[in-house]
Amino acid sequence: MLRVALLGAGRIGQVHARSIVESGEAELAWVCDPVADAARALAGRYTARWSPEPGDAIGDPSVDAVLIASSTPTHIELLRASVLAGKKVLCEKPIDLDLARIDACWTAIQGRAPFVMLGFNRRFDPTFSEVNQRVRAGEIGSLRALRITSRDPQPPPAAYLAVSGGMFRDMTIHDFDMARFFLGDIIEVSAMASDDRDPMFIEAGDHAQATVSLRSRDEALCVIVNSRSCAYGYDQRLEAFGELGSLEAGNMTATTVRASSATRTGAAGPVVNFFLERYPQAYKAEFAEFVAAIHEDREPSVGFADGRAALILADAANESVATGRIVAVTGG
């Protein structure tokens, strides 16, 4: 059994704890969180050890792997410390909000044969994964365009916006990774954004909605549509368009029942509320890939370089909004 230390006992940490325990191939050995009560409660649920200090778990020689699900500003130092301690690492996105810090981290760890997987869980969503596999199998011929829609049900708190790094680094970064998952290297980024004249977004200097256009090295196009709020729920859709047709992944509802009457046709139930309800299977499949890559002694399917590339695209989107220009990128 793989012995895993979980760093972070918040909402996403609880999701990962469940994935670890339910995998059948790993043991939750430690839970660490500076909020001692949170660490104690989550560890107690699974009879794991706990501490407010992540170093206690990272320094435990019986720990094989570390799953970093703490706040974004802590990711890079915990990743560095874990790799230098000889642990395999699964780190939630982003690695960091600053490219120079990411590069400095890589310089520090690259000589240690680092095993680092990035938590871009949407690659492992069953519907998105199926679309990707069918595209790669040639079902729709050459992929010409990708459309990604990602809208949250409601905005995050103002306190979160202040430290999030902005929409492109915090929210759209998942979509940048999905674009790369389908299209490979991105060479151009163009973005528009709006604060919707909302005082909270104006105060934070952030965006309430955005549209991003991408061009791949192979001349395929991608459009990403984001919003921090959506009246009908968590809007998560994707369409791949090719020379022979298209493949589309739609929104999830609690059931597949559709109602028709004299006043409505094909009416469905509400869209699932948020990422915890939309992506539970993706988190389990993500952890399964982490374990499989360790057992098979291979690189994980999404790694440190993918996290770096997604941040490059986020920074390019910010530059495009600021300048009103198309931004050429390398390493995206």
mmCIF file of C-alpha atoms in Angstrom:
data_model
loop_
_atom_site.group_PDB
_atom_site.id
_atom_site.type_symbol
_atom_site.label_atom_id
_atom_site.label_comp_id
_atom_site.label_asym_id
_atom_site.label_seq_id
_atom_site.Cartn_x
_atom_site.Cartn_y
_atom_site.Cartn_z
ATOM 1 C CA MET A 1 0.000 0.000 0.000
ATOM 2 C CA LEU A 2 1.233 3.474 -0.920
ATOM 3 C CA ARG A 3 1.469 5.615 2.207
ATOM 4 C CA VAL A 4 0.277 9.138 1.391
ATOM 5 C CA ALA A 5 0.518 12.368 3.360
ATOM 6 C CA LEU A 6 -2.230 14.878 2.582
ATOM 7 C CA LEU A 7 -1.301 18.540 3.034
ATOM 8 C CA GLY A 8 -4.489 20.570 3.322
ATOM 9 C CA ALA A 9 -7.716 19.611 5.078
ATOM 10 C CA GLY A 10 -10.079 22.058 3.402
ATOM 11 C CA ARG A 11 -12.785 21.345 0.862
ATOM 12 C CA ILE A 12 -10.516 19.969 -1.857
ATOM 13 C CA GLY A 13 -8.379 18.155 0.720
ATOM 14 C CA GLN A 14 -11.457 16.251 1.863
ATOM 15 C CA VAL A 15 -12.138 15.206 -1.740
ATOM 16 C CA HIS A 16 -8.585 13.915 -2.094
ATOM 17 C CA ALA A 17 -8.734 12.110 1.240
ATOM 18 C CA ARG A 18 -11.740 10.161 0.009
ATOM 19 C CA SER A 19 -10.001 9.329 -3.277
ATOM 20 C CA ILE A 20 -6.928 8.038 -1.433
ATOM 21 C CA VAL A 21 -8.888 5.835 0.932
ATOM 22 C CA GLU A 22 -11.338 4.523 -1.665
ATOM 23 C CA SER A 23 -8.601 3.692 -4.182
ATOM 24 C CA GLY A 24 -7.811 0.426 -2.434
ATOM 25 C CA GLU A 25 -4.146 0.937 -3.300
ATOM 26 C CA ALA A 26 -3.139 3.651 -0.867
ATOM 27 C CA GLU A 27 -3.289 4.491 2.798
ATOM 28 C CA LEU A 28 -3.894 7.975 4.181
ATOM 29 C CA ALA A 29 -0.976 8.179 6.592
ATOM 30 C CA TRP A 30 -0.996 11.873 7.548
ATOM 31 C CA VAL A 31 -3.225 14.931 7.332
ATOM 32 C CA CYS A 32 -1.549 18.304 7.868
ATOM 33 C CA ASP A 33 -3.193 21.707 8.015
ATOM 34 C CA PRO A 34 -2.335 24.896 9.955
ATOM 35 C CA VAL A 35 -5.939 24.837 11.185
ATOM 36 C CA ALA A 36 -5.384 22.140 13.775
ATOM 37 C CA ASP A 37 -9.056 21.351 14.269
ATOM 38 C CA ALA A 38 -9.503 20.716 10.546
ATOM 39 C CA ALA A 39 -6.455 18.438 10.385
ATOM 40 C CA ARG A 40 -7.534 16.548 13.497
ATOM 41 C CA ALA A 41 -11.095 16.053 12.274
ATOM 42 C CA LEU A 42 -10.159 14.806 8.805
ATOM 43 C CA ALA A 43 -7.389 12.548 10.104
ATOM 44 C CA GLY A 44 -9.740 11.131 12.730
ATOM 45 C CA ARG A 45 -12.256 10.188 10.058
ATOM 46 C CA TYR A 46 -9.654 7.894 8.467
ATOM 47 C CA THR A 47 -7.490 6.980 11.495
ATOM 48 C CA ALA A 48 -4.502 8.881 10.102
ATOM 49 C CA ARG A 49 -1.905 10.869 12.025
ATOM 50 C CA TRP A 50 -2.252 14.632 11.956
ATOM 51 C CA SER A 51 -0.224 17.768 12.544
ATOM 52 C CA PRO A 52 -0.452 21.508 11.914
ATOM 53 C CA GLU A 53 3.112 21.288 10.554
ATOM 54 C CA PRO A 54 3.570 19.775 7.059
ATOM 55 C CA GLY A 55 7.212 19.070 7.832
ATOM 56 C CA ASP A 56 6.143 16.353 10.278
ATOM 57 C CA ALA A 57 4.645 14.329 7.426
ATOM 58 C CA ILE A 58 7.231 15.231 4.786
ATOM 59 C CA GLY A 59 9.985 14.132 7.163
ATOM 60 C CA ASP A 60 8.371 10.786 7.952
ATOM 61 C CA PRO A 61 10.507 8.129 6.192
ATOM 62 C CA SER A 62 7.522 5.766 6.001
ATOM 63 C CA VAL A 63 5.628 8.200 3.745
ATOM 64 C CA ASP A 64 5.914 7.354 0.039
ATOM 65 C CA ALA A 65 3.952 10.209 -1.512
ATOM 66 C CA VAL A 66 2.654 13.676 -0.706
ATOM 67 C CA LEU A 67 -0.597 15.144 -2.032
ATOM 68 C CA ILE A 68 -0.548 18.940 -1.849
ATOM 69 C CA ALA A 69 -4.051 20.387 -1.489
ATOM 70 C CA SER A 70 -3.206 23.436 0.597
ATOM 71 C CA SER A 71 -3.633 27.107 -0.308
ATOM 72 C CA THR A 72 -1.962 28.243 -3.551
ATOM 73 C CA PRO A 73 0.815 30.362 -1.947
ATOM 74 C CA THR A 74 2.104 27.264 -0.109
ATOM 75 C CA HIS A 75 2.256 24.914 -3.103
ATOM 76 C CA ILE A 76 5.723 25.599 -4.429
ATOM 77 C CA GLU A 77 7.622 25.359 -1.147
ATOM 78 C CA LEU A 78 5.778 22.201 -0.116
ATOM 79 C CA LEU A 79 6.461 20.689 -3.538
ATOM 80 C CA ARG A 80 10.147 21.540 -3.305
ATOM 81 C CA ALA A 81 10.456 20.164 0.231
ATOM 82 C CA SER A 82 8.600 16.974 -0.653
ATOM 83 C CA VAL A 83 10.734 16.206 -3.710
ATOM 84 C CA LEU A 84 13.949 16.927 -1.824
ATOM 85 C CA ALA A 85 12.740 14.513 0.862
ATOM 86 C CA GLY A 86 12.409 11.814 -1.801
ATOM 87 C CA LYS A 87 8.611 11.759 -2.025
ATOM 88 C CA LYS A 88 6.398 11.333 -5.054
ATOM 89 C CA VAL A 89 4.164 14.404 -5.397
ATOM 90 C CA LEU A 90 0.651 15.130 -6.632
ATOM 91 C CA CYS A 91 0.132 18.900 -6.438
ATOM 92 C CA GLU A 92 -3.065 20.834 -6.986
ATOM 93 C CA LYS A 93 -2.900 23.568 -9.604
ATOM 94 C CA PRO A 94 -1.264 26.014 -9.935
ATOM 95 C CA ILE A 95 2.330 25.239 -8.994
ATOM 96 C CA ASP A 96 2.681 28.953 -8.230
ATOM 97 C CA LEU A 97 1.467 32.296 -9.544
ATOM 98 C CA ASP A 98 4.946 33.425 -10.635
ATOM 99 C CA LEU A 99 6.847 31.842 -13.519
ATOM 100 C CA ALA A 100 10.263 32.823 -12.138
ATOM 101 C CA ARG A 101 9.510 31.004 -8.875
ATOM 102 C CA ILE A 102 8.380 27.943 -10.816
ATOM 103 C CA ASP A 103 11.628 27.918 -12.797
ATOM 104 C CA ALA A 104 13.683 28.354 -9.628
ATOM 105 C CA CYS A 105 11.858 25.417 -8.087
ATOM 106 C CA TRP A 106 12.613 23.234 -11.095
ATOM 107 C CA THR A 107 16.284 24.195 -10.929
ATOM 108 C CA ALA A 108 16.328 23.093 -7.284
ATOM 109 C CA ILE A 109 14.639 19.726 -7.832
ATOM 110 C CA GLN A 110 15.537 18.587 -11.347
ATOM 111 C CA GLY A 111 18.640 16.731 -10.183
ATOM 112 C CA ARG A 112 16.549 14.576 -7.864
ATOM 113 C CA ALA A 113 14.638 12.730 -10.622
ATOM 114 C CA PRO A 114 11.430 14.405 -9.444
ATOM 115 C CA PHE A 115 8.099 12.615 -9.760
ATOM 116 C CA VAL A 116 5.552 15.449 -9.861
ATOM 117 C CA MET A 117 1.989 15.182 -11.109
ATOM 118 C CA LEU A 118 -0.225 18.266 -11.486
ATOM 119 C CA GLY A 119 -3.851 18.231 -10.376
ATOM 120 C CA PHE A 120 -5.511 19.077 -13.674
ATOM 121 C CA ASN A 121 -8.391 16.783 -12.826
ATOM 122 C CA ARG A 122 -10.561 17.642 -15.846
ATOM 123 C CA ARG A 123 -8.306 15.562 -18.091
ATOM 124 C CA PHE A 124 -9.628 12.583 -16.147
ATOM 125 C CA ASP A 125 -13.334 13.427 -16.307
ATOM 126 C CA PRO A 126 -14.985 10.437 -18.047
ATOM 127 C CA THR A 127 -16.830 12.558 -20.619
ATOM 128 C CA PHE A 128 -13.941 14.871 -21.515
ATOM 129 C CA SER A 129 -11.552 11.918 -21.555
ATOM 130 C CA GLU A 130 -13.826 10.007 -23.937
ATOM 131 C CA VAL A 131 -14.021 12.957 -26.316
ATOM 132 C CA ASN A 132 -10.239 13.262 -26.256
ATOM 133 C CA GLN A 133 -9.743 9.551 -26.941
ATOM 134 C CA ARG A 134 -12.206 9.583 -29.836
ATOM 135 C CA VAL A 135 -10.527 12.659 -31.339
ATOM 136 C CA ARG A 136 -7.142 10.942 -31.098
ATOM 137 C CA ALA A 137 -8.625 7.834 -32.716
ATOM 138 C CA GLY A 138 -9.506 9.955 -35.763
ATOM 139 C CA GLU A 139 -13.282 9.797 -35.472
ATOM 140 C CA ILE A 140 -13.752 13.422 -36.544
ATOM 141 C CA GLY A 141 -10.667 13.650 -38.732
ATOM 142 C CA SER A 142 -8.235 16.511 -38.191
ATOM 143 C CA LEU A 143 -9.199 18.603 -35.166
ATOM 144 C CA ARG A 144 -9.874 22.120 -36.391
ATOM 145 C CA ALA A 145 -11.479 23.885 -33.438
ATOM 146 C CA LEU A 146 -12.180 23.415 -29.748
ATOM 147 C CA ARG A 147 -14.820 25.262 -27.742
ATOM 148 C CA ILE A 148 -14.598 25.221 -23.941
ATOM 149 C CA THR A 149 -17.306 26.744 -21.759
ATOM 150 C CA SER A 150 -16.577 27.078 -18.037
ATOM 151 C CA ARG A 151 -18.827 29.152 -15.781
ATOM 152 C CA ASP A 152 -19.012 29.021 -11.996
ATOM 153 C CA PRO A 153 -22.410 29.133 -10.260
ATOM 154 C CA GLN A 154 -21.474 32.119 -8.105
ATOM 155 C CA PRO A 155 -18.457 34.379 -7.549
ATOM 156 C CA PRO A 156 -15.885 33.538 -4.881
ATOM 157 C CA PRO A 157 -15.657 35.752 -1.786
ATOM 158 C CA ALA A 158 -13.805 39.047 -2.107
ATOM 159 C CA ALA A 159 -11.126 37.761 0.294
ATOM 160 C CA TYR A 160 -10.423 34.874 -2.069
ATOM 161 C CA LEU A 161 -10.245 37.124 -5.129
ATOM 162 C CA ALA A 162 -7.617 39.228 -3.400
ATOM 163 C CA VAL A 163 -5.163 36.305 -3.202
ATOM 164 C CA SER A 164 -6.263 34.126 -6.149
ATOM 165 C CA GLY A 165 -3.894 35.556 -8.736
ATOM 166 C CA GLY A 166 -6.797 36.579 -10.965
ATOM 167 C CA MET A 167 -9.262 34.719 -13.146
ATOM 168 C CA PHE A 168 -6.761 33.476 -15.727
ATOM 169 C CA ARG A 169 -4.321 31.981 -13.189
ATOM 170 C CA ASP A 170 -6.991 30.663 -10.837
ATOM 171 C CA MET A 171 -9.981 29.614 -12.956
ATOM 172 C CA THR A 172 -9.073 29.619 -16.650
ATOM 173 C CA ILE A 173 -5.861 27.698 -15.950
ATOM 174 C CA HIS A 174 -7.937 24.491 -16.030
ATOM 175 C CA ASP A 175 -9.220 25.460 -19.476
ATOM 176 C CA PHE A 176 -5.740 26.319 -20.714
ATOM 177 C CA ASP A 177 -4.674 22.827 -19.731
ATOM 178 C CA MET A 178 -7.689 21.309 -21.486
ATOM 179 C CA ALA A 179 -6.787 23.251 -24.629
ATOM 180 C CA ARG A 180 -3.264 21.821 -24.491
ATOM 181 C CA PHE A 181 -4.664 18.338 -23.767
ATOM 182 C CA PHE A 182 -6.525 18.454 -27.083
ATOM 183 C CA LEU A 183 -4.404 20.765 -29.242
ATOM 184 C CA GLY A 184 -0.844 20.425 -27.991
ATOM 185 C CA ASP A 185 1.401 23.487 -28.002
ATOM 186 C CA ILE A 186 -0.301 26.894 -28.153
ATOM 187 C CA ILE A 187 1.498 29.674 -30.007
ATOM 188 C CA GLU A 188 -0.952 32.630 -29.838
ATOM 189 C CA VAL A 189 -3.284 33.993 -27.178
ATOM 190 C CA SER A 190 -5.887 36.738 -27.484
ATOM 191 C CA ALA A 191 -8.198 37.655 -24.605
ATOM 192 C CA MET A 192 -10.981 40.057 -23.676
ATOM 193 C CA ALA A 193 -12.389 40.466 -20.188
ATOM 194 C CA SER A 194 -14.973 42.470 -18.258
ATOM 195 C CA ASP A 195 -15.553 43.312 -14.608
ATOM 196 C CA ASP A 196 -19.296 43.637 -15.335
ATOM 197 C CA ARG A 197 -19.123 46.950 -13.450
ATOM 198 C CA ASP A 198 -19.271 44.889 -10.272
ATOM 199 C CA PRO A 199 -17.622 46.725 -7.340
ATOM 200 C CA MET A 200 -16.094 43.507 -5.976
ATOM 201 C CA PHE A 201 -14.249 42.755 -9.211
ATOM 202 C CA ILE A 202 -13.310 46.401 -9.734
ATOM 203 C CA GLU A 203 -11.805 46.537 -6.221
ATOM 204 C CA ALA A 204 -9.895 43.289 -6.830
ATOM 205 C CA GLY A 205 -8.737 44.355 -10.297
ATOM 206 C CA ASP A 206 -10.097 41.046 -11.569
ATOM 207 C CA HIS A 207 -12.540 39.821 -14.203
ATOM 208 C CA ALA A 208 -16.138 38.694 -13.878
ATOM 209 C CA GLN A 209 -16.087 37.108 -17.317
ATOM 210 C CA ALA A 210 -13.636 36.543 -20.136
ATOM 211 C CA THR A 211 -13.272 35.145 -23.616
ATOM 212 C CA VAL A 212 -9.927 33.741 -24.766
ATOM 213 C CA SER A 213 -8.914 32.699 -28.280
ATOM 214 C CA LEU A 214 -5.963 30.370 -28.856
ATOM 215 C CA ARG A 215 -4.077 29.122 -31.901
ATOM 216 C CA SER A 216 -2.141 25.865 -31.767
ATOM 217 C CA ARG A 217 1.120 25.066 -33.505
ATOM 218 C CA ASP A 218 -0.918 22.904 -35.892
ATOM 219 C CA GLU A 219 -3.215 25.869 -36.745
ATOM 220 C CA ALA A 220 -6.199 24.528 -34.813
ATOM 221 C CA LEU A 221 -8.239 27.156 -32.962
ATOM 222 C CA CYS A 222 -9.766 27.224 -29.496
ATOM 223 C CA VAL A 223 -12.250 29.535 -27.809
ATOM 224 C CA ILE A 224 -12.625 29.555 -24.029
ATOM 225 C CA VAL A 225 -15.662 31.235 -22.468
ATOM 226 C CA ASN A 226 -15.525 31.942 -18.716
ATOM 227 C CA SER A 227 -17.807 33.566 -16.185
ATOM 228 C CA ARG A 228 -17.523 33.842 -12.415
ATOM 229 C CA SER A 229 -21.293 33.441 -12.074
ATOM 230 C CA CYS A 230 -24.012 31.530 -13.884
ATOM 231 C CA ALA A 231 -27.705 31.633 -12.981
ATOM 232 C CA TYR A 232 -28.355 28.028 -13.985
ATOM 233 C CA GLY A 233 -25.438 26.358 -12.188
ATOM 234 C CA TYR A 234 -21.971 25.009 -12.940
ATOM 235 C CA ASP A 235 -21.709 25.248 -16.725
ATOM 236 C CA GLN A 236 -19.041 22.834 -17.998
ATOM 237 C CA ARG A 237 -19.191 22.008 -21.705
ATOM 238 C CA LEU A 238 -16.780 21.149 -24.471
ATOM 239 C CA GLU A 239 -17.012 20.656 -28.237
ATOM 240 C CA ALA A 240 -14.325 19.308 -30.542
ATOM 241 C CA PHE A 241 -14.929 20.128 -34.221
ATOM 242 C CA GLY A 242 -13.109 18.354 -37.038
ATOM 243 C CA GLU A 243 -13.214 17.877 -40.771
ATOM 244 C CA LEU A 244 -15.476 14.813 -40.431
ATOM 245 C CA GLY A 245 -17.806 15.999 -37.668
ATOM 246 C CA SER A 246 -17.879 17.011 -34.041
ATOM 247 C CA LEU A 247 -17.948 15.544 -30.546
ATOM 248 C CA GLU A 248 -19.607 17.338 -27.658
ATOM 249 C CA ALA A 249 -19.651 16.872 -23.894
ATOM 250 C CA GLY A 250 -22.649 18.580 -22.294
ATOM 251 C CA ASN A 251 -23.612 19.610 -18.791
ATOM 252 C CA MET A 252 -24.406 17.146 -16.045
ATOM 253 C CA THR A 253 -27.772 16.990 -14.312
ATOM 254 C CA ALA A 254 -28.861 14.802 -11.414
ATOM 255 C CA THR A 255 -30.760 12.495 -13.786
ATOM 256 C CA THR A 256 -31.238 12.187 -17.540
ATOM 257 C CA VAL A 257 -35.023 12.677 -17.354
ATOM 258 C CA ARG A 258 -36.392 15.188 -19.890
ATOM 259 C CA ALA A 259 -39.908 16.626 -19.825
ATOM 260 C CA SER A 260 -42.016 17.842 -22.747
ATOM 261 C CA SER A 261 -45.427 19.475 -22.707
ATOM 262 C CA ALA A 262 -47.464 22.153 -24.441
ATOM 263 C CA THR A 263 -45.304 24.854 -22.854
ATOM 264 C CA ARG A 264 -41.818 23.304 -22.884
ATOM 265 C CA THR A 265 -39.783 20.737 -24.786
ATOM 266 C CA GLY A 266 -36.877 18.674 -23.530
ATOM 267 C CA ALA A 267 -36.788 20.437 -20.158
ATOM 268 C CA ALA A 268 -34.151 18.987 -17.841
ATOM 269 C CA GLY A 269 -33.426 19.218 -14.147
ATOM 270 C CA PRO A 270 -30.909 21.713 -12.775
ATOM 271 C CA VAL A 271 -27.238 21.530 -13.679
ATOM 272 C CA VAL A 272 -25.086 20.130 -10.861
ATOM 273 C CA ASN A 273 -24.117 22.825 -8.396
ATOM 274 C CA PHE A 274 -20.288 22.986 -8.390
ATOM 275 C CA PHE A 275 -17.035 21.112 -8.944
ATOM 276 C CA LEU A 276 -17.463 18.751 -5.996
ATOM 277 C CA GLU A 277 -20.647 17.406 -7.566
ATOM 278 C CA ARG A 278 -19.458 17.634 -11.193
ATOM 279 C CA TYR A 279 -16.022 16.028 -10.963
ATOM 280 C CA PRO A 280 -15.961 13.303 -8.248
ATOM 281 C CA GLN A 281 -15.044 10.585 -10.753
ATOM 282 C CA ALA A 282 -12.331 12.797 -12.248
ATOM 283 C CA TYR A 283 -10.591 13.143 -8.876
ATOM 284 C CA LYS A 284 -10.692 9.374 -8.348
ATOM 285 C CA ALA A 285 -9.326 8.710 -11.838
ATOM 286 C CA GLU A 286 -6.638 11.347 -11.329
ATOM 287 C CA PHE A 287 -5.416 9.629 -8.170
ATOM 288 C CA ALA A 288 -5.580 6.248 -9.909
ATOM 289 C CA GLU A 289 -3.232 7.614 -12.606
ATOM 290 C CA PHE A 290 -0.881 8.893 -9.880
ATOM 291 C CA VAL A 291 -0.699 5.444 -8.276
ATOM 292 C CA ALA A 292 -0.404 3.640 -11.624
ATOM 293 C CA ALA A 293 2.471 5.848 -12.778
ATOM 294 C CA ILE A 294 4.335 5.162 -9.528
ATOM 295 C CA HIS A 295 3.811 1.397 -9.749
ATOM 296 C CA GLU A 296 4.750 1.331 -13.440
ATOM 297 C CA ASP A 297 7.812 3.516 -12.842
ATOM 298 C CA ARG A 298 6.865 6.043 -15.519
ATOM 299 C CA GLU A 299 6.134 9.725 -15.817
ATOM 300 C CA PRO A 300 2.571 10.764 -14.891
ATOM 301 C CA SER A 301 0.400 11.806 -17.822
ATOM 302 C CA VAL A 302 0.301 15.431 -16.650
ATOM 303 C CA GLY A 303 3.375 16.811 -14.938
ATOM 304 C CA PHE A 304 5.400 19.815 -13.809
ATOM 305 C CA ALA A 305 5.977 21.039 -17.378
ATOM 306 C CA ASP A 306 2.220 21.065 -18.017
ATOM 307 C CA GLY A 307 1.677 23.228 -14.948
ATOM 308 C CA ARG A 308 4.330 25.641 -16.160
ATOM 309 C CA ALA A 309 2.853 25.767 -19.670
ATOM 310 C CA ALA A 310 -0.641 26.537 -18.366
ATOM 311 C CA LEU A 311 0.711 29.470 -16.353
ATOM 312 C CA ILE A 312 2.495 30.817 -19.435
ATOM 313 C CA LEU A 313 -0.877 30.911 -21.213
ATOM 314 C CA ALA A 314 -2.520 32.605 -18.210
ATOM 315 C CA ASP A 315 0.174 35.282 -18.190
ATOM 316 C CA ALA A 316 -0.237 35.752 -21.946
ATOM 317 C CA ALA A 317 -3.998 36.219 -21.498
ATOM 318 C CA ASN A 318 -3.371 38.885 -18.868
ATOM 319 C CA GLU A 319 -0.966 40.627 -21.244
ATOM 320 C CA SER A 320 -3.489 40.463 -24.078
ATOM 321 C CA VAL A 321 -6.228 42.046 -21.946
ATOM 322 C CA ALA A 322 -3.839 44.790 -20.833
ATOM 323 C CA THR A 323 -2.542 45.606 -24.319
ATOM 324 C CA GLY A 324 -5.451 44.652 -26.566
ATOM 325 C CA ARG A 325 -3.050 42.644 -28.713
ATOM 326 C CA ILE A 326 -2.533 39.045 -29.768
ATOM 327 C CA VAL A 327 0.339 37.639 -27.715
ATOM 328 C CA ALA A 328 2.783 35.136 -29.212
ATOM 329 C CA VAL A 329 3.953 32.471 -26.753
ATOM 330 C CA THR A 330 6.586 29.773 -26.571
ATOM 331 C CA GLY A 331 6.361 26.840 -24.206
ATOM 332 C CA GLY A 332 2.564 27.175 -23.985
#
